XYZ file of C-alpha atoms in Angstrom:
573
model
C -43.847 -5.825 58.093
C -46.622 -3.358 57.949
C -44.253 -0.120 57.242
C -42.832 -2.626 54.290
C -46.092 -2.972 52.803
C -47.312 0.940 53.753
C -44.018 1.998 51.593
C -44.283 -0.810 48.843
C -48.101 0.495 48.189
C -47.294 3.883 48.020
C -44.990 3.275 45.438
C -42.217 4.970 47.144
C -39.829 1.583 46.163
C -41.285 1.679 42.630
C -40.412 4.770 42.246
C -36.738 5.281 43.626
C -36.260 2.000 41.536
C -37.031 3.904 38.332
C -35.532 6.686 39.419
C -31.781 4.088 40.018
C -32.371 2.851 36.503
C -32.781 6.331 34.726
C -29.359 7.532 36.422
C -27.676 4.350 35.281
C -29.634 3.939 31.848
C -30.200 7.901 30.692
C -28.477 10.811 30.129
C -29.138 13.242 32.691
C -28.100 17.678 32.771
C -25.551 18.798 34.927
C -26.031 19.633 38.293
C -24.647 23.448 38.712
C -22.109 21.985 41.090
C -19.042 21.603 38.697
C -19.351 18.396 36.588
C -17.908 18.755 33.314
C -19.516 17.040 30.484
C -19.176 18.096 26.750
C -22.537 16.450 25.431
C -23.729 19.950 27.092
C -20.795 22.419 25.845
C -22.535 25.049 24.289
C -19.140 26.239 22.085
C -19.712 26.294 18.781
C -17.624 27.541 15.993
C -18.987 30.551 13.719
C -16.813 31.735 11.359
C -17.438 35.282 11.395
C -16.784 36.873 7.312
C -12.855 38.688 7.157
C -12.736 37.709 11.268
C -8.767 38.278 11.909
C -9.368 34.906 14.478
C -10.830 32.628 11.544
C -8.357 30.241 11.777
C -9.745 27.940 9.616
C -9.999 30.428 5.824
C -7.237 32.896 5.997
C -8.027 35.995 4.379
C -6.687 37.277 1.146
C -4.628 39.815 3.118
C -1.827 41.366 1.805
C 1.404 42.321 3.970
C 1.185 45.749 5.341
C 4.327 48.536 4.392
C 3.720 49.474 8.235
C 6.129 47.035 10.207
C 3.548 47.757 13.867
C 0.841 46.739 11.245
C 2.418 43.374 10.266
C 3.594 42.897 13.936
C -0.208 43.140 15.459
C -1.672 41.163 12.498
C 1.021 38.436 13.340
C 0.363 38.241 16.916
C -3.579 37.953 16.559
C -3.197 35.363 14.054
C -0.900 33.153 15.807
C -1.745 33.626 19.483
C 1.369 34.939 20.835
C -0.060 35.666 24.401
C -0.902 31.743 24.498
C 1.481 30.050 22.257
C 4.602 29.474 23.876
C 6.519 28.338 20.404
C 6.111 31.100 18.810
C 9.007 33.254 18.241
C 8.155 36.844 17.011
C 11.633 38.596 16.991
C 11.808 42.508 16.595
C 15.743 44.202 15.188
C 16.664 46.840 13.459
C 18.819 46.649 10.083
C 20.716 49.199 8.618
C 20.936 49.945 5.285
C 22.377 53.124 2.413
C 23.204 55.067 6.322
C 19.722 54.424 7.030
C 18.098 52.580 9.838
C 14.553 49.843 9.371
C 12.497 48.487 12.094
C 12.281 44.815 11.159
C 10.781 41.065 12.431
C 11.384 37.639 12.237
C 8.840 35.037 12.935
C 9.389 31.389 13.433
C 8.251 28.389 15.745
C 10.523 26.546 17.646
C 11.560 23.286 17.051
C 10.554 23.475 13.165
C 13.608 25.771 12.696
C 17.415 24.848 12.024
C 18.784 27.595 14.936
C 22.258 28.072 13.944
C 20.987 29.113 10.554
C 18.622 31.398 11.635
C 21.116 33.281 14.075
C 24.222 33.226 12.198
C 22.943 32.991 8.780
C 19.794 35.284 8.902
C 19.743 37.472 12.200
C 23.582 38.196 12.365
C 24.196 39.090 8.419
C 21.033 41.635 8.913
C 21.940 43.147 12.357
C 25.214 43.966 11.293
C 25.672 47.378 9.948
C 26.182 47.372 6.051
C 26.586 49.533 3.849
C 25.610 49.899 0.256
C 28.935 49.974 -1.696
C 29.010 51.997 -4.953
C 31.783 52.008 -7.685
C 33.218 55.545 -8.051
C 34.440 54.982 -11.742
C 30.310 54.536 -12.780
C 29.419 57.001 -15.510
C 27.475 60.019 -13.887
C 24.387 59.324 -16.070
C 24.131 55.888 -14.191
C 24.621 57.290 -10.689
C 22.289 59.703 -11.386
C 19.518 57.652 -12.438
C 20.044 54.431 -10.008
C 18.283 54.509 -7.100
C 18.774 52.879 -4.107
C 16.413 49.595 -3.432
C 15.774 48.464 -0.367
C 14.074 45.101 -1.412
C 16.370 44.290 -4.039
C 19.494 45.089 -1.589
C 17.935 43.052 1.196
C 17.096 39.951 -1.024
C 20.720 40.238 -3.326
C 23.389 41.263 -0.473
C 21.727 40.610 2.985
C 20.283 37.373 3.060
C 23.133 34.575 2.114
C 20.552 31.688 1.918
C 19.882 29.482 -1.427
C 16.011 29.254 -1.159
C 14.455 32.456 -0.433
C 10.778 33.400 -1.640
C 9.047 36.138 -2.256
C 5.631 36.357 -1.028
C 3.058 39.595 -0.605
C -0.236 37.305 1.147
C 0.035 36.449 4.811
C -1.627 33.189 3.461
C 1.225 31.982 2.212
C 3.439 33.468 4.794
C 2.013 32.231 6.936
C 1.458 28.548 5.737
C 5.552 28.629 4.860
C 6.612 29.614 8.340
C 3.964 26.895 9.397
C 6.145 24.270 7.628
C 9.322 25.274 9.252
C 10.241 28.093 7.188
C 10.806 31.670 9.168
C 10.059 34.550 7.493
C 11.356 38.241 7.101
C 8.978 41.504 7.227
C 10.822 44.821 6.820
C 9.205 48.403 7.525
C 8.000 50.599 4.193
C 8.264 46.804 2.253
C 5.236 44.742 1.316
C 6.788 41.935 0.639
C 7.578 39.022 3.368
C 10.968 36.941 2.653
C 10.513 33.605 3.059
C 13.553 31.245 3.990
C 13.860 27.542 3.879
C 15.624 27.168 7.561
C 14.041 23.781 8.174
C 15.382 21.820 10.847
C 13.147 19.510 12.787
C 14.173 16.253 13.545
C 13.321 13.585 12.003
C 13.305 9.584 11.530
C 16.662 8.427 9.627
C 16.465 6.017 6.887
C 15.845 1.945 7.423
C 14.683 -0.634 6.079
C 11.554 -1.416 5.315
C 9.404 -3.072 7.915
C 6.336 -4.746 5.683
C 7.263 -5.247 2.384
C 10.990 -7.110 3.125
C 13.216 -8.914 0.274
C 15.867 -10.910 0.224
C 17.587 -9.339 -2.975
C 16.925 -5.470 -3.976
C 17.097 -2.246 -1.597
C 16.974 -2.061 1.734
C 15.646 1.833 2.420
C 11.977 2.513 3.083
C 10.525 5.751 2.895
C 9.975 8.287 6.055
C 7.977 10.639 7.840
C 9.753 13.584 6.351
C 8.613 14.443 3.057
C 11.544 16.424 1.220
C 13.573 13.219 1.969
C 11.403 10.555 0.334
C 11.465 12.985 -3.050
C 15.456 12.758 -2.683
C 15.434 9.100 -2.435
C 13.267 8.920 -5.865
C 15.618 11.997 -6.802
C 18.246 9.600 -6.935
C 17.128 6.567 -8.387
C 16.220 8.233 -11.290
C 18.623 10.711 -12.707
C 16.354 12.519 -14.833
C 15.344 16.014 -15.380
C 12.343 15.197 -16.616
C 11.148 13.781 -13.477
C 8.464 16.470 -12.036
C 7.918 16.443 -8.586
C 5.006 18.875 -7.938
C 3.873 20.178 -4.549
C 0.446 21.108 -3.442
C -1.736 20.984 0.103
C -4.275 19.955 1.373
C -6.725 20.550 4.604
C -7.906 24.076 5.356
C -6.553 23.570 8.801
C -3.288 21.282 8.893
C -2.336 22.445 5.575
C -0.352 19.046 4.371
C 2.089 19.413 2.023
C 1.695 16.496 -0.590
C 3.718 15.627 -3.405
C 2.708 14.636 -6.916
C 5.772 12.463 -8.981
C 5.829 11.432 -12.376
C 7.518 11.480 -15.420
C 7.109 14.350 -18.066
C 8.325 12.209 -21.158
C 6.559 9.124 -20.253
C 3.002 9.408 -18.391
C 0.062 10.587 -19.935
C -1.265 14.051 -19.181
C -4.499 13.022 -18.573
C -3.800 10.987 -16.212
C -1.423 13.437 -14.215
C -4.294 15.960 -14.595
C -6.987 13.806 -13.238
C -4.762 13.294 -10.270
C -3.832 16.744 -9.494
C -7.782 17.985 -9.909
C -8.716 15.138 -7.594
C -6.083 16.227 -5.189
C -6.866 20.351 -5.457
C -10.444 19.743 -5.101
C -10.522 17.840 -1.694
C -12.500 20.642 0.703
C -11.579 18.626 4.275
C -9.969 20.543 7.771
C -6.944 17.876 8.001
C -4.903 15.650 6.515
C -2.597 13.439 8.318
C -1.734 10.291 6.512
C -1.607 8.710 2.902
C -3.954 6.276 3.776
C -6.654 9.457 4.324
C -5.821 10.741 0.896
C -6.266 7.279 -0.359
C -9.717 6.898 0.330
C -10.706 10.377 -1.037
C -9.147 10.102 -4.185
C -10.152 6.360 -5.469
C -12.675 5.732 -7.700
C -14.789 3.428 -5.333
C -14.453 4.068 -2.207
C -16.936 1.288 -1.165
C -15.317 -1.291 -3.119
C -13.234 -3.686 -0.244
C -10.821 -3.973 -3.146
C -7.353 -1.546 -3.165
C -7.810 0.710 -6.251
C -3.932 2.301 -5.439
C -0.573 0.733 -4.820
C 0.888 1.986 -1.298
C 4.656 0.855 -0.746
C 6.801 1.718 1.765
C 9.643 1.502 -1.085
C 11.271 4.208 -2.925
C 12.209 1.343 -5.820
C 9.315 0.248 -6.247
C 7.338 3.561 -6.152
C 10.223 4.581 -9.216
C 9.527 1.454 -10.549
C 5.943 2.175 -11.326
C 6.753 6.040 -12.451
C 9.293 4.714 -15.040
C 6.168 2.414 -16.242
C 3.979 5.755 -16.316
C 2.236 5.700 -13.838
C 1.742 8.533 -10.738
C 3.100 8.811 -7.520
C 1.293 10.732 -4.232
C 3.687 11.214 -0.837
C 2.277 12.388 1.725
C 4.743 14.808 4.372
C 4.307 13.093 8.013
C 3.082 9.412 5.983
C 6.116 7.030 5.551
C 4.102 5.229 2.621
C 3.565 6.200 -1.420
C 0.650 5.488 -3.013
C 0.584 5.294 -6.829
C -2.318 5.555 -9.519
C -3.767 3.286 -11.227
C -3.314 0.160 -8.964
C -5.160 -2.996 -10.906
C -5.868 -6.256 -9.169
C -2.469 -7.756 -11.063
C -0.478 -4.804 -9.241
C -1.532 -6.375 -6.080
C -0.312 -9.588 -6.576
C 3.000 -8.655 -7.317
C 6.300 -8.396 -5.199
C 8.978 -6.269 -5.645
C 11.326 -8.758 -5.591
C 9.976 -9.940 -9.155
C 11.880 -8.090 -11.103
C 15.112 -8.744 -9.432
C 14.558 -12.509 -9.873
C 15.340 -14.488 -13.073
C 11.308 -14.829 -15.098
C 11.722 -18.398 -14.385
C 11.481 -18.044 -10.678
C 9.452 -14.760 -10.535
C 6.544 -16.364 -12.538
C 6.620 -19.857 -10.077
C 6.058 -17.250 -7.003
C 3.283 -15.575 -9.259
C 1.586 -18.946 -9.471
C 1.978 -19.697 -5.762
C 0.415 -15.850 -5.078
C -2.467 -16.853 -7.296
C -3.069 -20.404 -6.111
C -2.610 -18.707 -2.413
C -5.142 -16.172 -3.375
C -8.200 -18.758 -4.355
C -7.029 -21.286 -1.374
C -7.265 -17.815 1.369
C -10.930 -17.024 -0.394
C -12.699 -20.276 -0.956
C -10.979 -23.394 0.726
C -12.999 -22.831 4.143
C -16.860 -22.120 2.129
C -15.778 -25.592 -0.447
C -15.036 -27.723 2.996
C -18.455 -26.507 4.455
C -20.244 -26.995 1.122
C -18.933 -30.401 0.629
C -19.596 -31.584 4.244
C -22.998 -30.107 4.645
C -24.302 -30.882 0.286
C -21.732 -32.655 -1.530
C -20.209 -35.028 0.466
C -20.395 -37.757 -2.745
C -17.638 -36.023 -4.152
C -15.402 -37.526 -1.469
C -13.347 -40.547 -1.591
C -15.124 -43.368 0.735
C -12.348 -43.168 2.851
C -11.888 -39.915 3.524
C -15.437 -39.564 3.835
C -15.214 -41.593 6.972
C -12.790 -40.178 8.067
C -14.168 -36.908 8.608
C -17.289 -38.395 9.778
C -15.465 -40.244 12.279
C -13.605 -36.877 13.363
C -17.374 -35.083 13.616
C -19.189 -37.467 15.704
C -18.281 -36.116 18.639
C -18.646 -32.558 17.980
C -22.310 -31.288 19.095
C -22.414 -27.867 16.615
C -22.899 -27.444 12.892
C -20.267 -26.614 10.924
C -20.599 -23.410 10.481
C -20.087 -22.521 13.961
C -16.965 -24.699 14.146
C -15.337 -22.486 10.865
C -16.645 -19.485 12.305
C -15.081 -19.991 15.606
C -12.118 -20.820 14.309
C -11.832 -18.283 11.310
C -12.404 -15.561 13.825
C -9.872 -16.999 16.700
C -7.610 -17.229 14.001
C -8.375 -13.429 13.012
C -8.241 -12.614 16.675
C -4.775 -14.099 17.312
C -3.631 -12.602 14.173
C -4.784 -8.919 15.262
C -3.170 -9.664 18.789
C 0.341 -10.878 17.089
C 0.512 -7.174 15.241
C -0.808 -5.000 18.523
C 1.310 -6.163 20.839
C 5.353 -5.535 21.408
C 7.105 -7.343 18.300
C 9.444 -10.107 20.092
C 5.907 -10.914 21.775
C 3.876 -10.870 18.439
C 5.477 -14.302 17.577
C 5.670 -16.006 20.303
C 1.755 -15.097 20.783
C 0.906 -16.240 17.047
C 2.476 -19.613 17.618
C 1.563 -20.636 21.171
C -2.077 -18.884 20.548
C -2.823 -20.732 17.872
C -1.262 -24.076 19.032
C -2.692 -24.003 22.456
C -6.342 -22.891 21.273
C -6.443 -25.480 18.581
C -5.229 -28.518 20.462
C -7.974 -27.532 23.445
C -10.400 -26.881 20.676
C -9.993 -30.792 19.637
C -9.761 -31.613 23.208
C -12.928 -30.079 24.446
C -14.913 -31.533 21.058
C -15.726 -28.182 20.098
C -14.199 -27.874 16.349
C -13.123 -30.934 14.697
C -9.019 -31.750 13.748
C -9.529 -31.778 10.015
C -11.277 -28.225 10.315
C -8.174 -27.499 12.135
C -5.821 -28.213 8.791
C -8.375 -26.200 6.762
C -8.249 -22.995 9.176
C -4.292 -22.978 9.627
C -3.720 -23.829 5.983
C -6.333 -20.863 4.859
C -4.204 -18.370 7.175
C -0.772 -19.498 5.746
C -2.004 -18.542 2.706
C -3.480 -15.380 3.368
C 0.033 -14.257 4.887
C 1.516 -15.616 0.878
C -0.449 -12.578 -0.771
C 2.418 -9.688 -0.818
C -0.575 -6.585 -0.295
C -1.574 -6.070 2.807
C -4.878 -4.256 1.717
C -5.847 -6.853 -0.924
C -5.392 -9.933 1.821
C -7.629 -7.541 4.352
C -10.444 -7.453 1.198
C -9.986 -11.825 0.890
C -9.952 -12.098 4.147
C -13.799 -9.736 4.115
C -14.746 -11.589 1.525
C -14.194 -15.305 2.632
C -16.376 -15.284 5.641
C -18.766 -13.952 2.784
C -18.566 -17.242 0.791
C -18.670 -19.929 4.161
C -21.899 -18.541 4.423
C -23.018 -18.912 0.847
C -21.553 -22.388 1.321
C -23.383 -23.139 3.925
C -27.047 -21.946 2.655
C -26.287 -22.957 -0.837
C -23.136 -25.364 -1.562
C -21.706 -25.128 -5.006
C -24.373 -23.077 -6.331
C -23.711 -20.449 -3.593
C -20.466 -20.233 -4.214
C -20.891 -20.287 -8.088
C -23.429 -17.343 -7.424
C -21.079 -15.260 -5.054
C -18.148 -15.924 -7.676
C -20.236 -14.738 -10.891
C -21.392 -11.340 -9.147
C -17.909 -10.630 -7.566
C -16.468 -11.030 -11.242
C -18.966 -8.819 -12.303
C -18.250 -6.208 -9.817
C -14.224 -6.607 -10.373
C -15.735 -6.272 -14.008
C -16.942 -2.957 -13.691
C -14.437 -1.508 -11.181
C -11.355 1.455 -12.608
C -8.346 3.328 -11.092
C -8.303 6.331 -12.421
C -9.619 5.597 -16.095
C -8.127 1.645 -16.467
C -10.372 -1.071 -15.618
C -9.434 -3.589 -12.828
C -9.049 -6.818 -14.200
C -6.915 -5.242 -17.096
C -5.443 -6.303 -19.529
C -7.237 -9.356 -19.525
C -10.951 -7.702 -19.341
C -11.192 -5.991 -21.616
C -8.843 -8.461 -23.286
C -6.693 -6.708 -25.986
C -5.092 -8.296 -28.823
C -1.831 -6.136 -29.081
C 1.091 -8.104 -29.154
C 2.838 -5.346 -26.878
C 0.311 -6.381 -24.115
C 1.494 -6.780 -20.472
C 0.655 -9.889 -18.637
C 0.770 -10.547 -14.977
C 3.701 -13.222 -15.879
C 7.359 -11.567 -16.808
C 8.922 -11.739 -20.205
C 12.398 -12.191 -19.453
C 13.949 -8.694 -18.815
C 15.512 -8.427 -22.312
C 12.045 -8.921 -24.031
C 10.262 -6.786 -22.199
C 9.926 -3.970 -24.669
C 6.879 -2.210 -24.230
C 5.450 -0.432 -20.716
C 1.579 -1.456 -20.293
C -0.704 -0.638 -23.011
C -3.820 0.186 -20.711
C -1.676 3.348 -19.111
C -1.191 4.990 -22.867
C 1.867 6.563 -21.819
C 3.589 8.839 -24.541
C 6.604 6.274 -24.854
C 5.339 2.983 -25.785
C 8.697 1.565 -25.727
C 10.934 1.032 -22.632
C 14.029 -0.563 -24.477
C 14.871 -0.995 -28.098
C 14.168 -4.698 -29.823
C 18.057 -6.019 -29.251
C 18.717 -5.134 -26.055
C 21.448 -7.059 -25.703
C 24.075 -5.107 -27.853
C 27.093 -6.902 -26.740
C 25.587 -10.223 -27.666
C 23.494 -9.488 -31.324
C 25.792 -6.605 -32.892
C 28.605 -7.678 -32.313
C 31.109 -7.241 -35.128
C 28.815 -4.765 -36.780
């Protein structure tokens, strides 16, 4: 007892007590013994000016005549000694009786490899000879000279995309897409050849956005084949399909589509500037570019369309607008995107107006249910209960009494149980995402009731809320609702009516002020416009649809004359 008490007062306890909380609580050095940790890494990247290493600006360097010069430069810049895909291939050609030290670089895997060997290598290992017509007048064979790049590029190579480049940049970034390239000794001037052959996802259907009547191919991962699937949907020269990148280290390839005849140019060059002026190291997914290129990037609210479907994405470029794809993203996204965009499926326009413009309704009435149905059931319990029938008055009462918490912790529980089982249906294995939305939901709400935590009216309200969320055909605009209803319960709560009224006025305001790319959100009902070639979120039936939307001033108002329907109105004329 008294050695307890001698170490207690000397603070010896005290102190290895601190000393147990600091090495739970607070970052501590390294011991020199080897422990790892990379809070204490002291590598840093410095990007020393025209370093050969700098990986992340290539310099402006121009291919070397010297073939060792080329070689050496290659084999810095890509790591040979490390990278074990890298294939740096050294031959000799022949060519005029006259032998040329030459390479081949590729990476393995991107490459198709019977092209390369029997369609590249093999017609430039074999010894060839430079044939020349005897019966030439001797003025011309005096005066024509043999050329080596000409010869190579005309008789050598029997491939149907070859390019010309003189910058290892863009060597380089080719043969990083899956192209292989072709350096010859006393020529500065790389071939490039399109020997791409990595494999890729074939085409299905579309996962997300599924119909019942329409196509059934979604886009992929690989980007040359999405721009064939617009390619041949719309048999048009004047469809322009331009290609830039992006990322000063993964160098994306991205795609700009749209129509030459139809969109506006300022709206194709407001795209391509935003595009060309992004200064970020990668770039793996359409969703990235997305959020770099909208207008508001705070805004909850989608400000572009992304579609998995190649009809749809032509669709929208027939109505002028612009199409982004993204190589490696299976998904489109198109500029502008308005709030009417969003609430459209692209099944509409393969329905009869009749029944298109009765889902249209349902999308809208499903809209204000998923926003405001859960804040008008807590404002009328908790401030305006007097707008109930007697009856049903009671009856919720009666259904309350024997739940101990406010109301606003019974929606919030079950709003975000509801959101939890939702987020658990998507993560997990698909024939288990179904089977966990329906028994989650059923099982949680009946022992909710059970237990007297929520009440089973509140249930109705939460499972009639989420039906309607899953009604709205954009995924991004139901993620925004879905933000912005837990917004309103609480206005509901704190304020009632006049809370919601309040939350309502400033988000109109806000959807007010919002654009894509130049047109304003709510178009083209604010601003309103009186032209009677105006485009309304309801269809016209197909053969009175004349005019493509006013608020994307394309250069073809028009999309089909005023009788359409030739065989019916002219005939006998």
């Amino acid at each position: 007892m008294e050695k307890m008490l001698m170490y207690l007062n000397g603070g010896i306890f005290v102190k290895n007590f601190i000393n147990l909380l600091s090495n739970v609580f607070l970052y501590k050095k390294n011991n020199p013994t080897h422990d790892f940790s990379l809070f204490e890494s002291p590598n840093e990247y410095t990007p020393i000016p025209n370093d050969i290493n700098d990986t992340l600006a290539l310099p402006e360097e121009n291919i070397f005549l010297n073939i060792n010069d080329n070689l050496n430069y290659l084999k810095v810049r890509y790591n040979s000694l490390i990278n074990s895909d890298v294939i740096i291939r050294k031959f000799t050609l022949v060519a005029n009786n006259k032998k040329y030290n030459a390479l081949l670089i590729c990476i393995d895997g991107m490459v198709n490899s019977d092209l390369v060997n029997n369609f590249t290598l093999k017609p430039l290992m074999q010894k060839n000879k430079i044939a020349r017509k005897k019966n030439l007048p001797s003025n011309v064979k005096q005066n024509s000279k043999f050329d080596l790049e000409t010869y190579l590029f005309n008789t050598l190579i029997p491939q149907n995309s070859i390019t010309k480049v003189t910058a290892f940049k863009d060597l380089i970034s080719q043969v990083n897409e899956g192209c292989c390239a072709i350096l010859v000794d006393t020529i500065s001037i790389g071939f490039v050849i399109d020997v791409k052959g990595f494999s890729a996802r074939s085409i299905s259907a579309p996962n997300n956005e599924i119909i019942i009547r329409g196509s059934q191919e979604a886009f992929v991962e690989k980007i040359r084949t999405n721009t064939t699937m617009l390619r041949r949907i719309i048999n048009n020269e004047n469809l322009i399909i331009e290609n830039t990148s992006v990322g000063k280290i993964t160098h994306t390839q991205v795609a700009i589509c749209y129509m030459k005849n139809i969109t506006n140019n300022d709206l194709v060059a407001e795209v391509k500037y935003r595009v060309n002026n992004l200064d970020i190291d990668s770039l793996v997914s359409s969703g990235q570019l997305e959020q770099l290129i909208q207008d508001n990037p705070s805004s909850a609210f989608p400000q572009m369309i992304a579609t998995e479907r190649p009809d749809k994405t032509a669709e929208h470029i027939l109505n002028g607008r612009v199409a982004i794809l993204v190589n490696g993203s299976p998904y489109a996204i198109i500029a502008p995107g308005i709030l009417i965009d969003h609430l459209s499926s692209p099944e509409d326009i393969n329905l009869k107006n009749q029944y298109s413009n009765l889902l249209k309704f349902l999308r809208i009435l499903a809209t204000l249910i998923t926003l405001l149905l859960p804040s008008i059931y807590i404002s009328i319990v908790t401030f305006h209960s007097e707008l109930l029938p007697t009856e049903l008055l009671f009856t919720i009462a009666a259904s309350r009494n024997s739940v101990p918490f406010p109301v606003i912790f019974e929606i919030l529980l079950m709003e975000i149980s509801f959101e939890l089982i939702r987020e658990a249906g998507l993560r997990v294995p698909t024939p288990l995402g179904t089977t966990i939305g329906i028994v989650g939901a059923l099982i949680l709400g009946e022992a909710a009731v059970s237990a007297s935590l929520v009440s089973p009216i509140l249930i109705i309200i939460v499972a009639i809320t989420g039906i309607c969320s899953f009604a709205i055909p954009d995924f991004s605009l139901s993620f925004a609702l879905r933000i912005f209803r837990f917004i309103y319960i609480i206005l509901g709560y704190m304020l009632g009516f006049l809370g919601l009224a309040l939350g309502l006025f400033i988000q109109l305001g806000i959807l007010s002020n919002l654009k894509s790319f130049g047109v304003p959100y709510l178009a083209p009902y604010i601003p309103a416009t009186n032209k009677s070639n105006s485009v309304s979120y309801f269809l016209k039936p197909m053969w009175k649809d004349e005019y493509r939307p006013d608020f994307l001033n394309t250069k073809r108002k028009k999309q089909e004359p005023e009788i359409s329907l030739k065989w019916k109105y002219m005939k006998g004329k």
